[in-house]
Tab-separated table of C-alpha atoms and ligand atoms in Angstrom:
chain	number	residue	atom	x	y	z
Q	1	UNK	CA	-11.724	7.063	-19.564
Q	2	UNK	CA	-13.579	9.580	-17.255
Q	3	UNK	CA	-12.968	8.827	-13.590
Q	4	UNK	CA	-14.331	11.978	-12.260
Q	5	UNK	CA	-16.208	12.290	-9.112
Q	6	UNK	CA	-15.186	9.003	-8.397
Q	7	UNK	CA	-14.213	7.585	-4.729
Q	8	UNK	CA	-10.749	5.433	-4.597
Q	9	UNK	CA	-11.384	3.349	-1.711
Q	10	UNK	CA	-9.968	-0.100	-2.848
Q	11	UNK	CA	-9.214	-1.797	-5.941
Q	12	UNK	CA	-12.201	-3.840	-5.697
Q	13	UNK	CA	-13.886	-1.181	-6.826
Q	14	UNK	CA	-12.098	-0.461	-10.280
Q	15	UNK	CA	-11.828	-2.234	-13.021
Q	16	UNK	CA	-8.384	-3.803	-14.663
Q	17	UNK	CA	-8.722	-1.011	-17.316
Q	18	UNK	CA	-9.221	1.796	-15.120
Q	19	UNK	CA	-6.595	0.669	-12.757
Q	20	UNK	CA	-4.145	0.123	-15.946
Q	21	UNK	CA	-5.033	3.808	-17.089
Q	22	UNK	CA	-4.326	5.142	-13.613
Q	23	UNK	CA	-1.014	3.530	-13.892
Q	24	UNK	CA	-0.026	4.862	-17.623
Q	25	UNK	CA	-1.214	8.355	-16.349
Q	26	UNK	CA	1.024	7.974	-13.285
Q	27	UNK	CA	3.761	7.431	-15.685
Q	28	UNK	CA	2.663	10.193	-17.910
Q	29	UNK	CA	3.457	12.383	-14.677
Q	30	UNK	CA	6.316	10.987	-13.791
Q	31	UNK	CA	7.971	11.734	-17.276
Q	32	UNK	CA	6.325	15.144	-17.152
Q	33	UNK	CA	7.871	16.183	-13.852
Q	34	UNK	CA	11.381	14.622	-14.697
Q	35	UNK	CA	11.011	17.240	-17.681
Q	36	UNK	CA	10.045	20.171	-15.387
Q	37	UNK	CA	6.727	20.240	-16.649
Q	38	UNK	CA	3.633	20.907	-14.256
Q	39	UNK	CA	0.329	21.142	-14.533
Q	40	UNK	CA	-0.089	23.938	-11.914
Q	41	UNK	CA	-3.050	25.377	-14.009
Q	42	UNK	CA	-5.102	22.553	-14.434
Q	43	UNK	CA	-7.027	22.127	-11.195
Q	44	UNK	CA	-6.063	25.688	-10.012
Q	45	UNK	CA	-8.295	26.929	-6.964
Q	46	UNK	CA	-8.999	23.584	-5.843
Q	47	UNK	CA	-8.464	22.530	-1.985
Q	48	UNK	CA	-8.324	19.193	-0.778
Q	49	UNK	CA	-8.047	17.691	3.009
Q	50	UNK	CA	-5.729	15.165	4.136
Q	51	UNK	CA	-7.147	13.268	7.349
Q	52	UNK	CA	-4.245	11.156	9.027
Q	53	UNK	CA	-5.716	9.304	12.535
Q	54	UNK	CA	-2.305	6.918	11.919
Q	55	UNK	CA	1.018	8.555	11.421
Q	56	UNK	CA	2.510	8.571	7.717
Q	57	UNK	CA	5.787	10.028	5.597
Q	58	UNK	CA	5.348	8.555	2.082
Q	59	UNK	CA	1.289	9.069	1.780
Q	60	UNK	CA	1.018	12.147	3.763
Q	61	UNK	CA	4.175	13.630	1.427
Q	62	UNK	CA	2.818	12.099	-1.791
Q	63	UNK	CA	-0.259	13.778	-1.341
Q	64	UNK	CA	1.178	17.205	-0.725
Q	65	UNK	CA	3.579	17.256	-3.502
Q	66	UNK	CA	0.989	15.791	-5.931
Q	67	UNK	CA	-1.280	18.099	-5.083
Q	68	UNK	CA	1.109	21.091	-5.239
Q	69	UNK	CA	2.058	20.058	-8.597
Q	70	UNK	CA	-1.397	19.881	-9.682
Q	71	UNK	CA	-2.150	23.700	-8.542
Q	72	UNK	CA	-4.138	22.471	-5.642
Q	73	UNK	CA	-3.789	23.491	-2.069
Q	74	UNK	CA	-4.303	21.079	0.858
Q	75	UNK	CA	-5.086	21.234	4.776
Q	76	UNK	CA	-3.410	18.410	6.738
Q	77	UNK	CA	-5.845	17.349	9.894
Q	78	UNK	CA	-4.587	14.639	12.515
Q	79	UNK	CA	-6.863	13.199	15.230
Q	80	UNK	CA	-5.475	15.087	18.188
Q	81	UNK	CA	-5.616	18.524	16.198
Q	82	UNK	CA	-9.477	18.235	14.973
Q	83	UNK	CA	-12.690	17.395	16.049
Q	84	UNK	CA	-12.770	14.154	14.008
Q	85	UNK	CA	-13.814	11.228	16.170
Q	86	UNK	CA	-14.100	12.713	19.396
Q	87	UNK	CA	-16.233	15.387	19.225
Q	88	UNK	CA	-17.698	14.834	15.722
Q	89	UNK	CA	-18.933	11.737	13.746
Q	90	UNK	CA	-17.162	10.485	10.585
Q	91	UNK	CA	-20.727	11.458	8.917
Q	92	UNK	CA	-20.638	14.688	10.135
Q	93	UNK	CA	-17.275	15.467	9.296
Q	94	UNK	CA	-17.666	14.231	5.755
Q	95	UNK	CA	-20.514	16.416	5.422
Q	96	UNK	CA	-18.769	19.461	6.750
Q	97	UNK	CA	-15.278	18.904	4.617
Q	98	UNK	CA	-17.280	18.024	1.693
Q	99	UNK	CA	-18.853	21.767	1.481
Q	100	UNK	CA	-15.500	23.094	2.162
Q	101	UNK	CA	-12.986	20.752	-0.105
Q	102	UNK	CA	-12.982	19.510	-3.518
Q	103	UNK	CA	-11.645	15.776	-2.369
Q	104	UNK	CA	-10.853	14.192	0.927
Q	105	UNK	CA	-7.504	11.286	1.712
Q	106	UNK	CA	-8.201	9.592	4.938
Q	107	UNK	CA	-5.853	7.355	6.406
Q	108	UNK	CA	-7.383	5.418	9.246
Q	109	UNK	CA	-8.423	2.343	11.108
Q	110	UNK	CA	-11.553	0.274	9.616
Q	111	UNK	CA	-12.434	0.130	6.019
Q	112	UNK	CA	-15.518	0.954	6.825
Q	113	UNK	CA	-14.747	4.355	8.231
Q	114	UNK	CA	-13.533	5.533	4.620
Q	115	UNK	CA	-16.432	4.018	3.310
Q	116	UNK	CA	-18.649	6.253	5.827
Q	117	UNK	CA	-16.919	9.192	5.198
Q	118	UNK	CA	-17.198	8.333	1.005
Q	119	UNK	CA	-21.158	8.069	1.538
Q	120	UNK	CA	-21.518	11.305	2.929
Q	121	UNK	CA	-18.995	13.618	1.420
Q	122	UNK	CA	-20.004	14.283	-1.830
Q	123	UNK	CA	-16.700	14.779	-2.960
Q	124	UNK	CA	-14.120	11.878	-4.120
Q	125	UNK	CA	-12.717	10.302	-1.093
Q	126	UNK	CA	-8.896	8.467	-1.515
Q	127	UNK	CA	-8.277	5.885	0.827
Q	128	UNK	CA	-4.604	6.511	2.324
Q	129	UNK	CA	-4.402	3.137	4.175
Q	130	UNK	CA	-7.065	1.573	6.529
Q	131	UNK	CA	-6.438	-1.656	8.282
Q	132	UNK	CA	-8.023	-4.144	5.566
Q	133	UNK	CA	-6.538	-1.936	2.385
Q	134	UNK	CA	-3.748	0.317	1.064
Q	135	UNK	CA	-4.856	0.565	-2.808
Q	136	UNK	CA	-2.446	3.959	-3.727
Q	137	UNK	CA	0.418	1.870	-2.384
Q	138	UNK	CA	-0.177	-1.264	-4.747
Q	139	UNK	CA	-0.619	1.478	-7.682
Q	140	UNK	CA	2.644	2.790	-6.922
Q	141	UNK	CA	3.794	-0.895	-6.737
Q	142	UNK	CA	2.090	-2.234	-9.690
Q	143	UNK	CA	3.933	0.798	-11.665
Q	144	UNK	CA	7.322	-0.166	-10.261
Q	145	UNK	CA	6.893	-3.643	-11.642
Q	146	UNK	CA	5.878	-2.557	-14.954
Q	147	UNK	CA	8.850	-0.358	-14.902
Q	148	UNK	CA	11.039	-3.065	-14.241
Q	149	UNK	CA	9.863	-5.593	-16.344
Q	150	UNK	CA	8.026	-4.172	-18.768
Q	151	UNK	CA	4.521	-5.817	-18.298
Q	152	UNK	CA	2.528	-7.017	-15.441
Q	153	UNK	CA	0.565	-10.158	-16.991
Q	154	UNK	CA	2.430	-13.315	-15.905
Q	155	UNK	CA	4.815	-11.814	-13.121
Q	156	UNK	CA	5.060	-13.704	-10.201
Q	157	UNK	CA	4.731	-11.657	-7.114
Q	158	UNK	CA	5.029	-13.529	-3.611
Q	159	UNK	CA	4.027	-11.818	-0.672
Q	160	UNK	CA	5.952	-13.414	2.759
Q	161	UNK	CA	4.098	-12.904	6.029
Q	162	UNK	CA	1.023	-11.326	7.458
Q	163	UNK	CA	-1.457	-11.545	4.201
Q	164	UNK	CA	-4.217	-10.780	6.159
Q	165	UNK	CA	-3.999	-7.226	6.364
Q	166	UNK	CA	-4.054	-4.145	4.202
Q	167	UNK	CA	-0.863	-5.102	2.289
Q	168	UNK	CA	-1.540	-8.803	1.564
Q	169	UNK	CA	-5.085	-7.948	0.712
Q	170	UNK	CA	-4.722	-5.397	-1.700
Q	171	UNK	CA	-1.645	-6.741	-3.469
Q	172	UNK	CA	-3.991	-10.165	-3.758
Q	173	UNK	CA	-6.627	-7.798	-5.441
Q	174	UNK	CA	-4.567	-5.830	-7.503
Q	175	UNK	CA	-2.834	-8.928	-9.045
Q	176	UNK	CA	-5.931	-11.045	-9.435
Q	177	UNK	CA	-7.198	-8.129	-11.633
Q	178	UNK	CA	-3.686	-7.514	-13.100
Q	179	UNK	CA	-3.029	-10.736	-14.105
Q	180	UNK	CA	0.063	-11.205	-12.213
Q	181	UNK	CA	0.380	-14.412	-10.181
Q	182	UNK	CA	0.102	-14.229	-6.658
Q	183	UNK	CA	1.505	-16.611	-3.653
Q	184	UNK	CA	0.756	-15.517	-0.402
Q	185	UNK	CA	3.653	-17.707	1.775
Q	186	UNK	CA	2.974	-17.752	5.575
Q	187	UNK	CA	1.445	-20.063	8.364
Q	188	UNK	CA	-2.573	-20.321	7.244
Q	189	UNK	CA	-3.606	-18.370	9.921
Q	190	UNK	CA	-2.373	-15.345	8.050
Q	191	UNK	CA	-3.752	-16.367	4.513
Q	192	UNK	CA	-6.218	-13.496	3.642
Q	193	UNK	CA	-10.086	-13.735	4.217
Q	194	UNK	CA	-11.435	-16.613	2.673
Q	195	UNK	CA	-14.273	-14.118	1.362
Q	196	UNK	CA	-11.872	-12.210	-0.432
Q	197	UNK	CA	-9.469	-15.108	-1.791
Q	198	UNK	CA	-12.983	-16.446	-3.316
Q	199	UNK	CA	-13.656	-12.950	-4.959
Q	200	UNK	CA	-9.987	-13.052	-6.213
Q	201	UNK	CA	-10.531	-15.976	-7.833
Q	202	UNK	CA	-13.073	-14.780	-9.916
Q	203	UNK	CA	-11.010	-11.693	-11.131
Q	204	UNK	CA	-8.127	-14.332	-11.738
Q	205	UNK	CA	-10.414	-16.359	-13.919
Q	206	UNK	CA	-10.828	-13.085	-16.123
Q	207	UNK	CA	-7.243	-11.704	-15.885
Q	208	UNK	CA	-5.539	-15.454	-16.170
Q	209	UNK	CA	-3.971	-14.920	-12.732
Q	210	UNK	CA	-2.882	-17.817	-10.554
Q	211	UNK	CA	-3.505	-17.602	-6.976
Q	212	UNK	CA	-1.428	-19.928	-4.783
Q	213	UNK	CA	-1.465	-19.930	-0.534
Q	214	UNK	CA	1.713	-22.024	0.417
Q	215	UNK	CA	3.320	-22.579	4.076
Q	216	UNK	CA	6.553	-23.262	2.459
Q	217	UNK	CA	9.027	-20.551	1.407
Q	218	UNK	CA	11.183	-22.706	-0.665
Q	219	UNK	CA	7.886	-23.999	-2.483
Q	220	UNK	CA	6.354	-20.889	-2.535
Q	221	UNK	CA	9.700	-18.353	-4.121
Q	222	UNK	CA	10.460	-21.036	-6.839
Q	223	UNK	CA	10.606	-18.626	-9.825
Q	224	UNK	CA	9.439	-15.671	-8.062
Q	225	UNK	CA	10.009	-12.325	-10.187
Q	226	UNK	CA	9.199	-10.225	-6.975
Q	227	UNK	CA	9.201	-10.982	-3.182
Q	228	UNK	CA	7.219	-8.543	-1.308
Q	229	UNK	CA	7.152	-8.452	2.302
Q	230	UNK	CA	5.757	-5.812	5.169
Q	231	UNK	CA	5.881	-5.377	8.817
Q	232	UNK	CA	5.006	-8.122	10.828
Q	233	UNK	CA	3.317	-5.771	13.370
Q	234	UNK	CA	1.170	-2.791	11.685
Q	235	UNK	CA	-0.152	0.250	12.800
Q	236	UNK	CA	-2.563	0.230	15.343
Q	237	UNK	CA	-1.977	-3.276	16.692
Q	238	UNK	CA	-0.719	-3.723	20.137
Q	239	UNK	CA	2.707	-4.143	21.141
Q	240	UNK	CA	1.946	-7.393	22.597
Q	241	UNK	CA	1.638	-9.074	19.375
Q	242	UNK	CA	5.166	-8.692	18.561
Q	243	UNK	CA	6.483	-11.829	20.538
Q	244	UNK	CA	4.055	-14.291	18.742
Q	245	UNK	CA	4.579	-12.603	15.441
Q	246	UNK	CA	8.207	-13.207	15.384
Q	247	UNK	CA	7.488	-17.007	16.397
Q	248	UNK	CA	4.937	-17.031	13.449
Q	249	UNK	CA	6.865	-15.345	11.013
Q	250	UNK	CA	10.492	-15.736	11.729
Q	251	UNK	CA	10.932	-18.605	8.977
Q	252	UNK	CA	9.067	-16.257	6.206
Q	253	UNK	CA	11.889	-13.839	6.616
Q	254	UNK	CA	13.237	-11.878	3.441
Q	255	UNK	CA	17.164	-12.956	3.371
Q	256	UNK	CA	19.520	-13.836	0.664
Q	257	UNK	CA	19.011	-17.724	1.173
Q	258	UNK	CA	15.373	-16.986	0.455
Q	259	UNK	CA	16.160	-14.350	-2.613
Q	260	UNK	CA	18.389	-17.095	-4.060
Q	261	UNK	CA	15.699	-20.052	-3.865
Q	262	UNK	CA	14.136	-18.158	-6.632
Q	263	UNK	CA	16.552	-19.923	-9.095
Q	264	UNK	CA	16.553	-16.388	-10.862
Q	265	UNK	CA	18.993	-13.610	-10.884
Q	266	UNK	CA	16.256	-11.161	-12.008
Q	267	UNK	CA	13.986	-11.259	-8.796
Q	268	UNK	CA	13.623	-7.796	-7.210
Q	269	UNK	CA	12.777	-7.360	-3.708
Q	270	UNK	CA	9.835	-4.859	-2.884
Q	271	UNK	CA	8.370	-3.743	0.560
Q	272	UNK	CA	5.994	-0.742	1.127
Q	273	UNK	CA	7.953	0.713	3.507
Q	274	UNK	CA	8.530	1.609	6.782
Q	275	UNK	CA	10.475	-1.731	7.570
Q	276	UNK	CA	12.729	-3.211	10.424
Q	277	UNK	CA	15.759	-4.201	8.668
Q	278	UNK	CA	18.195	-2.869	11.211
Q	279	UNK	CA	18.362	-1.264	14.492
Q	280	UNK	CA	18.344	2.501	13.372
Q	281	UNK	CA	14.446	2.740	14.632
Q	282	UNK	CA	13.009	3.137	18.028
Q	283	UNK	CA	10.512	0.335	17.876
Q	284	UNK	CA	13.311	-1.786	15.745
Q	285	UNK	CA	15.669	-1.481	18.196
Q	286	UNK	CA	13.257	-1.863	21.195
Q	287	UNK	CA	11.976	-4.945	19.754
Q	288	UNK	CA	15.012	-6.197	18.471
Q	289	UNK	CA	16.542	-5.978	22.026
Q	290	UNK	CA	13.855	-7.589	23.639
Q	291	UNK	CA	13.408	-10.649	21.352
Q	292	UNK	CA	17.249	-10.597	20.488
Q	293	UNK	CA	17.274	-10.224	16.835
Q	294	UNK	CA	18.539	-7.255	14.803
Q	295	UNK	CA	16.364	-7.509	11.645
Q	296	UNK	CA	12.839	-8.702	11.278
Q	297	UNK	CA	10.780	-9.151	8.174
Q	298	UNK	CA	13.918	-8.745	5.995
Q	299	UNK	CA	17.961	-8.627	6.591
Q	300	UNK	CA	19.857	-5.607	5.793
Q	301	UNK	CA	21.960	-7.164	3.066
Q	302	UNK	CA	18.521	-7.660	0.994
Q	303	UNK	CA	17.205	-4.115	1.872
Q	304	UNK	CA	20.455	-2.966	0.907
Q	305	UNK	CA	21.187	-4.985	-2.149
Q	306	UNK	CA	20.916	-4.246	-5.724
Q	307	UNK	CA	17.621	-6.286	-6.365
Q	308	UNK	CA	15.744	-4.188	-3.280
Q	309	UNK	CA	13.643	-1.470	-5.353
Q	310	UNK	CA	11.999	-0.050	-2.443
Q	311	UNK	CA	12.800	3.801	-2.998
Q	312	UNK	CA	11.641	3.405	-6.790
Q	313	UNK	CA	8.353	2.394	-4.933
Q	314	UNK	CA	8.720	5.233	-2.628
Q	315	UNK	CA	9.053	7.625	-5.186
Q	316	UNK	CA	6.359	5.997	-7.283
Q	317	UNK	CA	3.686	6.841	-4.135
Q	318	UNK	CA	3.694	10.197	-5.029
Q	319	UNK	CA	3.543	9.873	-9.219
Q	320	UNK	CA	0.399	7.441	-8.750
Q	321	UNK	CA	-1.211	9.277	-6.322
Q	322	UNK	CA	-0.958	12.350	-8.769
Q	323	UNK	CA	-2.853	10.148	-11.158
Q	324	UNK	CA	-5.676	9.488	-8.737
Q	325	UNK	CA	-6.067	12.938	-7.515
Q	326	UNK	CA	-5.945	14.138	-11.365
Q	327	UNK	CA	-8.291	11.735	-12.819
Q	328	UNK	CA	-11.009	12.029	-10.060
Q	329	UNK	CA	-11.158	15.370	-8.496
K	1	CP	N1	3.937	2.864	2.645
K	1	CP	C1	3.350	3.941	3.017
K	1	CP	O1	2.253	3.975	3.448
K	1	CP	O2	4.117	4.634	3.889
K	1	CP	P1	3.968	5.932	5.194
K	1	CP	O3	3.227	5.278	6.158
K	1	CP	O4	4.991	6.574	5.529
K	1	CP	O5	2.645	6.634	4.259
K	2	NVA	N1	0.747	-3.121	7.188
K	2	NVA	C1	1.668	-1.919	7.540
K	2	NVA	C2	1.541	-1.087	6.303
K	2	NVA	C3	2.377	0.376	6.192
K	2	NVA	C4	2.655	1.276	5.367
K	2	NVA	C5	0.688	-1.057	8.417
K	2	NVA	O1	-0.598	-1.214	8.639
K	2	NVA	O2	1.360	-0.053	9.404
């Protein structure tokens, strides 16, 4: 499989075979790292730029450590410390960075920005999260599911909450391509875009995946192998929307009762993180006090339970991002 020179902007652009290859390559990198084997000569002398217009812990650290393990140097740029957006357009930035770097990661707002960057850069561009898609997260999630269940096809993944945003969209694409049954469970206005659903139904015909959209948590989680959720208010959204989101989505919180409704002891809980499962964050505390609740999309009990694999997912961000860089640069 030769993916050199390819961008990694959304899973839509990759075939199931290519996604499967990246997951397997990540597993290989993970095993090597555990044995203390590093490929620091493989890409020696290469440089990559990491652009973060939104904050990050996992994605930034994963790109930095993965690059380091591959012998690649990194430069971190945020919107306050560079000209991006304010004095220089994305197209101009792309052409400048493309002359200096061998690859560019971008985290920011609209998907069209990362697509524009890729159009002009002339080097691989990797999407580190946009409003619409978070493809490197889904690679890590699929690796985690494969590690836990030994396979991807036929696994039932239920996504609870705002399924119109980056995580809901990307998980639906990833599941549809790789043959996992995907259920989005939320009020109808939080279902993914109908055009994206239509596209994913085409992928599902080939992979055998079943896509379901339900407003009823009890019905949706029956037989679920994975219950997945994400924050109710994403980065870049106004804090004004918290009240409406809590009202709309509280019925879709992942709690012990919901986990028990799957009818399976083996169901795992997944979350891309960061999560509002307690009051130990600034925003969690502020919103918790304002709306008189101590937990949001997931209870602390589920987050801390043996069913929760969230830190395996977080670790797998690094191994999967390493596979993406290694394969495409
Ligand atoms: N899951 C994820 O992308 O985390 P960060 O925002 O910390 O990068
Ligand atoms: N939906 C979340 C994902 C964070 C990794 C956000 O965009 O903030």
